XYZ file of C-alpha atoms in Angstrom:
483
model
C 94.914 49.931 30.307
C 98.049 51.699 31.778
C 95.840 55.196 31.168
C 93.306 53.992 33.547
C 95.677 52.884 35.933
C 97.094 56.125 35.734
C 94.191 58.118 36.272
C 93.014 55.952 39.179
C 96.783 56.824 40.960
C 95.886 60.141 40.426
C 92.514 60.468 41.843
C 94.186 57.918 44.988
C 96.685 60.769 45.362
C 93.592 63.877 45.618
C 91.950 62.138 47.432
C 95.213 61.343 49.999
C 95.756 65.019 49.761
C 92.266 66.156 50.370
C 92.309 64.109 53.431
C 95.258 65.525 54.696
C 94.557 68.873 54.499
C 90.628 68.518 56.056
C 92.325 66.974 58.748
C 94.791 69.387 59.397
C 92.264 72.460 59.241
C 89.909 70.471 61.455
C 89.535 72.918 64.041
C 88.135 75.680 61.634
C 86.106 73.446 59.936
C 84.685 71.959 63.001
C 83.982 75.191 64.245
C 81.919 76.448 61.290
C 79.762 73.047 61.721
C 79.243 74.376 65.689
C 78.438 77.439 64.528
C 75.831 76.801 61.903
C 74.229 74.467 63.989
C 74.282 76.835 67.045
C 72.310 79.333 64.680
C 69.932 76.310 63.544
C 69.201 75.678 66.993
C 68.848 79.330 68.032
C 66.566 80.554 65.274
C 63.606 77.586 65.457
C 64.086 76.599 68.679
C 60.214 75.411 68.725
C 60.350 73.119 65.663
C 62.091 70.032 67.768
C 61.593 69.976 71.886
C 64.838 68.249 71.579
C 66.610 70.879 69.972
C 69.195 70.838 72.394
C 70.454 67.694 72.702
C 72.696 65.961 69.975
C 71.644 63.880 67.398
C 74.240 61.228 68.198
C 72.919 60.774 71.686
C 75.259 63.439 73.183
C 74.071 67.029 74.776
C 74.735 70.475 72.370
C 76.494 73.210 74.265
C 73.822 76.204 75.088
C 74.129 78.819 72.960
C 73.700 82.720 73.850
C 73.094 85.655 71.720
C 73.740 89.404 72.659
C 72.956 92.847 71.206
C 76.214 95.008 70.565
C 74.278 97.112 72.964
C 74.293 94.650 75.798
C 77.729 94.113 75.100
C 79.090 97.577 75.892
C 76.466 97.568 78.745
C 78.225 95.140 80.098
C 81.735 96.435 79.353
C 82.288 92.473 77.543
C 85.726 91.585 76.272
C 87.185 89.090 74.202
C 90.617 87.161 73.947
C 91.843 84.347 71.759
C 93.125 81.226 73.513
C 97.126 80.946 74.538
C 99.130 78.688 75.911
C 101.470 79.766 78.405
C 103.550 78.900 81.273
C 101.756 79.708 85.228
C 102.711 79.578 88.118
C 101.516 78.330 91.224
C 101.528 81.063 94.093
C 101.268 80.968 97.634
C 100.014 84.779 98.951
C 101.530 86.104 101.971
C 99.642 89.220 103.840
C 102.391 92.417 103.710
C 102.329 96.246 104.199
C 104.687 98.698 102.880
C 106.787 100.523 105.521
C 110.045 102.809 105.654
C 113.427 101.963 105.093
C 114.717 102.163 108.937
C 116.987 104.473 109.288
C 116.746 105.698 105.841
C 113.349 107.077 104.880
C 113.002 109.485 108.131
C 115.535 112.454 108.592
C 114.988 114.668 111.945
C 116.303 118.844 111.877
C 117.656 119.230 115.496
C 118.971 122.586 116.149
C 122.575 123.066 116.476
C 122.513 126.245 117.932
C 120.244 128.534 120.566
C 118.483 130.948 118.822
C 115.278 132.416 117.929
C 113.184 131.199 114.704
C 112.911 134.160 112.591
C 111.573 132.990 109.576
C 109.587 129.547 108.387
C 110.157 128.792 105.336
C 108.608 125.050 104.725
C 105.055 124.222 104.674
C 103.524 120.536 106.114
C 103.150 118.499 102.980
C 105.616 120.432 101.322
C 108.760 118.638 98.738
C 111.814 120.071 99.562
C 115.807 119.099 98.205
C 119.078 118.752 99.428
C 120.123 122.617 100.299
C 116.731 124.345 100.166
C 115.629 126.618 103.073
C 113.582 125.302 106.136
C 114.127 128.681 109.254
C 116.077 131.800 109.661
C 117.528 131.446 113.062
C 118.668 134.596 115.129
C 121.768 133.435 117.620
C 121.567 134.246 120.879
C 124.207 132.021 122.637
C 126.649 133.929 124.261
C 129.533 130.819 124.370
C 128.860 131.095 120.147
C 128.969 134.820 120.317
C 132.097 134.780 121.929
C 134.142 131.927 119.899
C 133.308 133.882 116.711
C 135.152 137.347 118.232
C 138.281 135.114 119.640
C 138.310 134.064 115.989
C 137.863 137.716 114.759
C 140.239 139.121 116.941
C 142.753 136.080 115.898
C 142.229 137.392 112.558
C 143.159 140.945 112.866
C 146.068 140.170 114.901
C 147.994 137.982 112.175
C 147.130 140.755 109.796
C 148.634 143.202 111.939
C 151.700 140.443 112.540
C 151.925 139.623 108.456
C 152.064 143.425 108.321
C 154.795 143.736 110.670
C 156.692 140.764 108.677
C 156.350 143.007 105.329
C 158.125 145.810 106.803
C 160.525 144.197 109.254
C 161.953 142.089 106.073
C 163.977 145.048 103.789
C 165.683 146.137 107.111
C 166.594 142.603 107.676
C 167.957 141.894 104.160
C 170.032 145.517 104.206
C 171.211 144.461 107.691
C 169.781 147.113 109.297
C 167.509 145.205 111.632
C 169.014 141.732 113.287
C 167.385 138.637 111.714
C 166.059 137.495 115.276
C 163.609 139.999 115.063
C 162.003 138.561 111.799
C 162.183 135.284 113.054
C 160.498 135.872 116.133
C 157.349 137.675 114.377
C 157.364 134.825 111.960
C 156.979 132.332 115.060
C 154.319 134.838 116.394
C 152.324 134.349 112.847
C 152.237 130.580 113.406
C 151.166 130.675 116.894
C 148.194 132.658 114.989
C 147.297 130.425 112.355
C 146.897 127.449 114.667
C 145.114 129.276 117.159
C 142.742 130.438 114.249
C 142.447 126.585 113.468
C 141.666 125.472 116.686
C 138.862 128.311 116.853
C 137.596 127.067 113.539
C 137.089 123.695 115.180
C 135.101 125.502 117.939
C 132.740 126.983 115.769
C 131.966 123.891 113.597
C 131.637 121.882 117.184
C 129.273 124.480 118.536
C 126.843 124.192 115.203
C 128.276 126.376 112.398
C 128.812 124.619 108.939
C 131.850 125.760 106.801
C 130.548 128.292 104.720
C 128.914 130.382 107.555
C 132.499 130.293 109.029
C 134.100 131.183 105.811
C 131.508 134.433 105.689
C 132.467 135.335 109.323
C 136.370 135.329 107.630
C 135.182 136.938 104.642
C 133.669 139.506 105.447
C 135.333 140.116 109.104
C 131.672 140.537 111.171
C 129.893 138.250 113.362
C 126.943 136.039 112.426
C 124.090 137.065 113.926
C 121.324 134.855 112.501
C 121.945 131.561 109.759
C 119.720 129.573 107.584
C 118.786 125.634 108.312
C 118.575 123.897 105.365
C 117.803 120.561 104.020
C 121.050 118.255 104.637
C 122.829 117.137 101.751
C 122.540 112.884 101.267
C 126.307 111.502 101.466
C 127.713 109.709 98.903
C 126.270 106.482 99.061
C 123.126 107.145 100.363
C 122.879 109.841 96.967
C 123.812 106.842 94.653
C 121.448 104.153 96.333
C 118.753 106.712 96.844
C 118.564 108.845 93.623
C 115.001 109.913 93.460
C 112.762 108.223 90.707
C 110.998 111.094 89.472
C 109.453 114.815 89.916
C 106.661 114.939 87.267
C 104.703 112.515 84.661
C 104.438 113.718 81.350
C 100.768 115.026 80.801
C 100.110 112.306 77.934
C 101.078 109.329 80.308
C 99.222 110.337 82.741
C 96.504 110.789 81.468
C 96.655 106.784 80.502
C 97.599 105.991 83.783
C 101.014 105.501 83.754
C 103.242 106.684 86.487
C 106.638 106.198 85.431
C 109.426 108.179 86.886
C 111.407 110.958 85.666
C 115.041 111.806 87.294
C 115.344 114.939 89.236
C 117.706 117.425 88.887
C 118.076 118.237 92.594
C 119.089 114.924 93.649
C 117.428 113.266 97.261
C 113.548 114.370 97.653
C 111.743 115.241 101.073
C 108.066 115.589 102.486
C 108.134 117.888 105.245
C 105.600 115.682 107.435
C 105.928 117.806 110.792
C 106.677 120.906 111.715
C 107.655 121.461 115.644
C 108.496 125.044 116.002
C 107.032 128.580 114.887
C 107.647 132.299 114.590
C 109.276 133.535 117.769
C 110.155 130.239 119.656
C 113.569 130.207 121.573
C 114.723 126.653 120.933
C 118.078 125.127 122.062
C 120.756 122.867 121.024
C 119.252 119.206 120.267
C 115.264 120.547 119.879
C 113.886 118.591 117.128
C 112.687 121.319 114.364
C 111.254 119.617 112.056
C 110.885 116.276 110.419
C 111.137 115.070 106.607
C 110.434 111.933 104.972
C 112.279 110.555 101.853
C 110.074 107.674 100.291
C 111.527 107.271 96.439
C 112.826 103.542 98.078
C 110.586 101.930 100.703
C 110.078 98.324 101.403
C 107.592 95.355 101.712
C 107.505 93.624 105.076
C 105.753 90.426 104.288
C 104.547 88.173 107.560
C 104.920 84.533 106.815
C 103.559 81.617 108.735
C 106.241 78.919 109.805
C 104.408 76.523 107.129
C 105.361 79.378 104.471
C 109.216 78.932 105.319
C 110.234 76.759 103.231
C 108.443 78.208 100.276
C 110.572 81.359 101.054
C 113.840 79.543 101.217
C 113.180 77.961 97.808
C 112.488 81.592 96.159
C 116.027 82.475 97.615
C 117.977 79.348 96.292
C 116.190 79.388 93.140
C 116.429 82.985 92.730
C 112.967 83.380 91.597
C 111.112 86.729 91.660
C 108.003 87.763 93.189
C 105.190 89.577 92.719
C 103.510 92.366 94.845
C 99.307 93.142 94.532
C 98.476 96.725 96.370
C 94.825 97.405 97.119
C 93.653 100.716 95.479
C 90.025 101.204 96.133
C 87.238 99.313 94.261
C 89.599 99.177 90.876
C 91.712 95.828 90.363
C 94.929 95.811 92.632
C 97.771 97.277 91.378
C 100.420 94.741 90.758
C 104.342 94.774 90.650
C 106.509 92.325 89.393
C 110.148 91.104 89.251
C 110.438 92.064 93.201
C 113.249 90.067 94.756
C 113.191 88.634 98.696
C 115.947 90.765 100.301
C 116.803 89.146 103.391
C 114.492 87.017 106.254
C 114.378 87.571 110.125
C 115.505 84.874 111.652
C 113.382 85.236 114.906
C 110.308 83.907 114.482
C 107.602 86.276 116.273
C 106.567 84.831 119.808
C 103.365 86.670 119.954
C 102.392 86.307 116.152
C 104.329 82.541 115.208
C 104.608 84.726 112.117
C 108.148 85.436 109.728
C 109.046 88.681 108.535
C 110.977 88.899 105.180
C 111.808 92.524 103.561
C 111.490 93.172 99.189
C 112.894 96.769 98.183
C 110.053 98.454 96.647
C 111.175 102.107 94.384
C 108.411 103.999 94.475
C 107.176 105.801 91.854
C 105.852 109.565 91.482
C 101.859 110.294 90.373
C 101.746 113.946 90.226
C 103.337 117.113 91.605
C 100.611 119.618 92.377
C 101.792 123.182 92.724
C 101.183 125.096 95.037
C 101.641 129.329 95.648
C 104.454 130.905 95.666
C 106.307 127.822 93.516
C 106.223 125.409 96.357
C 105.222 121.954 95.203
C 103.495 118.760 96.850
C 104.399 115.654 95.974
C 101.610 112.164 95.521
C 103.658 109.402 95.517
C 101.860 106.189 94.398
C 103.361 103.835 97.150
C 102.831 104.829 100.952
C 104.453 103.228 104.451
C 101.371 101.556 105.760
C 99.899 100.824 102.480
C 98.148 97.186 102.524
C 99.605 94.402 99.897
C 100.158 90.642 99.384
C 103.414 88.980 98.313
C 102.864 86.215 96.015
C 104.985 83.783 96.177
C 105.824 81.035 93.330
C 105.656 77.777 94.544
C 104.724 75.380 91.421
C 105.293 76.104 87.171
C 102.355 74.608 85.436
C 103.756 74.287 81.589
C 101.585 75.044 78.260
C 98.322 76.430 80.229
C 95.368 78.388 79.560
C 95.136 81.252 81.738
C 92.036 83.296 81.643
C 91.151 85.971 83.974
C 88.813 85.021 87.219
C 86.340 86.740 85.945
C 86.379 85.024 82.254
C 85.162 81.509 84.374
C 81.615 80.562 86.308
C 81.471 77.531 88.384
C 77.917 75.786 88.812
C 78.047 72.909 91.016
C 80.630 70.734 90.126
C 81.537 71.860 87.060
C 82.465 75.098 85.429
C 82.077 76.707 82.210
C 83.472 79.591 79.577
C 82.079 81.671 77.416
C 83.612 81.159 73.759
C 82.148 82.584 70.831
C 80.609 80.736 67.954
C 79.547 83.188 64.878
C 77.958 85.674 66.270
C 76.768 83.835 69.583
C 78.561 83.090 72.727
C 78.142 79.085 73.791
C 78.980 77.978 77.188
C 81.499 75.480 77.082
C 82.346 73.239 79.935
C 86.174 72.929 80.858
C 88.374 71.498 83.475
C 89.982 74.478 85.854
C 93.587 73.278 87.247
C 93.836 76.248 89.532
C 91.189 79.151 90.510
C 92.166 82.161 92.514
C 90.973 85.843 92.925
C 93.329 86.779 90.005
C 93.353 83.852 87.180
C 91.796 80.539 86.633
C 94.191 78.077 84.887
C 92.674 75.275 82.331
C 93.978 71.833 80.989
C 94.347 72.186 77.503
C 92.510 69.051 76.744
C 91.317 69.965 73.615
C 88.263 71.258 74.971
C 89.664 74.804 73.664
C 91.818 74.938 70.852
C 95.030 77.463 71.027
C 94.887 80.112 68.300
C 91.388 79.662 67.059
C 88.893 79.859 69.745
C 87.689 83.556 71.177
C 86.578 83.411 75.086
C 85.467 86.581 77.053
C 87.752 87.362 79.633
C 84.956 88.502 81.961
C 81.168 88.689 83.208
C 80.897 85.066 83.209
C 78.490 84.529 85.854
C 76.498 87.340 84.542
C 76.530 85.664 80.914
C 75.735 82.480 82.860
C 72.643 84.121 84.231
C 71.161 85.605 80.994
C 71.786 81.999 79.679
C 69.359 80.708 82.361
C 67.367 82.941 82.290
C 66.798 82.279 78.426
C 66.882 78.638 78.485
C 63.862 78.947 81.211
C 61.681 80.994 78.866
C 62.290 78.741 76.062
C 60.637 75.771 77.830
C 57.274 76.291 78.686
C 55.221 72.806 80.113
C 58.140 71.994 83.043
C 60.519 71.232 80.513
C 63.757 72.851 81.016
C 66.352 72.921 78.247
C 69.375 74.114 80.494
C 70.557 70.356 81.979
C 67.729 68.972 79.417
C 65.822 67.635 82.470
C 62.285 66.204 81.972
């Protein structure tokens, strides 16, 4: 008696544990059923006229089958079911302009002269010290403050000379110390009228080094180089360039991250005013360069957009960027942060502005002859873009590509495989922009398990019609199952 007790515990507890586990693994098993019944369905679909509707009374989902061929004519891909966190954006209309005041640096000429020599070309990249003209002087007031200085200098020599000899004399008492003193004072009155004519020269255009070669070398200058200006110190540090080259592997998968010049600041000589033989005078603009490794993103908001803007800033959220670049998806940036909002609202416009930094990043450096390079950067002032802007976080979504959804009246469906078929599934979209469509995970989909494609939809959609109309001959139509 107790041994058939026993054994009846025992089969109570399988049986528990059998249950347990089938329901636990519910969605896999589930899904085989689908499947085997999807391939039922698909390979007699002439032995019931019914053969799309459930047995129960409820409607089967249409089922699709495609060739690998039509597959990769179609460029179809695939990805398993997520949950994830979304957010809600709002998209503001931007353009990407120059840092005012920081991207644009004008050559003026400092000096009268004649341009000798060009040495930039339009389009060119040039750094901090390289040569842009050879200048010959021809101002007289310049010509003459460098032989005051000249002739300053050969006096004290011939005064510190006069010193040298003058002082044995005066130590043997030969010579009264007055005499020494007063060609010491006379060597003083030298040096600070050789500082004073220092200060001349650097007024009238010359930099420190050209006025250290006229000292040097005791001759005037008679034609200096322009050169690219060097970046101060805190314009260096906030500016440092983001790259000079890509590395041949990345970029040949696309990737345009920057690498750190050596040179420090970068330039595109973008015009070029003056040529071979031109007389220009103090205050002519030369030329003019362009330093875009930092631009930024002027976004225009309406004045029902404010207060979405404000919460970004107290909340410290980030936001995103999308650039158009041709017929290819938009090129998108992330992580941006709101720098700072006008507060003028536009008369003319009833329209916001609000600045993001933006670093720029370097495609390519082509060369050129004679080692001169030109420089593609990937982000350009004028360039079209939208600021997205989060507004709402939407917890534990599906989020599927635009593309991966097709909307048919009032509903809308996915594509999810089943075996070796694709079956249109109907779901319940949440949100639905250019970008993503966002689901309710009701179930409908199950996290983990189920395999959607991420794109062609509507052109899966079609073939699905199209399919479903052949099928029925007589007016009977198995897409809808309407009679």
């Amino acid at each position: 008696m107790k041994t058939g007790l026993k054994r009846i515990a025992i089969g109570a507890v399988i049986v528990l544990v059998c249950g347990v586990a089938a329901y636990a693994t519910r969605p896999r098993w589930q899904g085989w059923l689908e499947w085997a019944r999807g391939i039922s369905q698909a390979a007699a679909p002439e032995a019931d006229s019914h053969a799309g509707h459930d047995p129960g009374g409820g409607e089967a989902k249409p089922v699709l089958s495609l060739s690998d061929q039509a597959k990769q004519n179609l460029g179809l891909e695939m990805a398993e079911i997520e949950l994830t966190d979304h957010w809600r954006m709002t998209t503001i209309p931007a353009q990407v302009i120059e840092e005012p005041g920081h991207c644009e640096q004008g050559i003026s000429a400092t000096i009268h002269g004649v341009i000798l020599k060009v040495h930039a070309f339009l389009g060119q990249t040039v750094h901090a010290g390289d040569p842009l003209f050879d200048v010959q002087l021809t101002s007289e007031l310049l010509a003459t403050a460098q032989s005051s200085l000249l002739k300053t200098l050969q006096e004290r020599e011939l005064v510190e000379q006069e010193i040298k000899r003058l002082t044995p004399s005066v130590e043997s008492g030969a010579i009264p110390q007055a005499r020494l003193v007063e060609k010491e004072y006379e060597r003083k009155r030298f040096d600070a009228q050789r500082l004073v004519q220092i200060q001349e020269l650097l007024v009238r255009g010359l930099s420190p080094e050209q006025i250290d070669r006229i000292v040097t070398t005791k001759t005037l200058l008679r034609e200096l180089t322009i050169r690219v200006p060097e970046p101060s110190a805190s314009s260096s540090k906030e500016h440092d360039p983001p790259a000079s080259a890509i590395d041949a592997k990345d970029r040949a998968n696309g990737k345009t991250t920057p690498v750190s010049h050596p040179h420090g600041s970068t330039f595109t000589v973008e015009e070029i005013n003056v040529h071979l033989g031109k007389l220009v005078q103090t205050g002519d603009e030369l030329m003019h360069l362009a330093r875009h490794e930092q631009l930024m993103i002027e976004g225009r908001a309406f004045e029902s957009d404010v207060a979405a803007i404000q919460r970004v800033l107290t909340e410290g959220w980030s936001v995103t960027a999308l650039f158009s670049v041709g017929e290819a998806a938009p090129l998108e940036r992330s992580g941006l942060s709101i720098l700072y909002v006008d507060n003028v609202i536009d008369k003319a416009s009833h329209s916001l502005r609000f600045f993001v930094p933006l670093k720029n990043e370097v495609v390519r450096d082509n060369p050129g002859a004679n080692g001169l390079t030109y420089r593609t950067w990937q982000f350009k002032p004028g360039q079209a873009a939208r600021l997205l802007l989060p507004t709402e976080r939407l917890p534990q979504r599906i989020v599927l590509p635009a593309d991966a959804v097709v909307r048919e009246g009032a509903d809308t469906y996915v594509f999810r495989t089943n075996g070796r078929l694709l079956e249109r599934v109907a779901v319940v979209v949440e949100h639905l922009d250019t970008r993503v469509a966002v689901l309710k995970n009701d179930g409908t989909l199950t996290p983990g398990f189920d395999v959607v494609a991420k794109n062609h939809a509507y052109q899966l959609n079609l073939e699905l019609k199209k399919k479903l109309g052949e099928g029925g001959g007589g007016g009977h139509g198995h897409e809808g199952h309407n009679h």
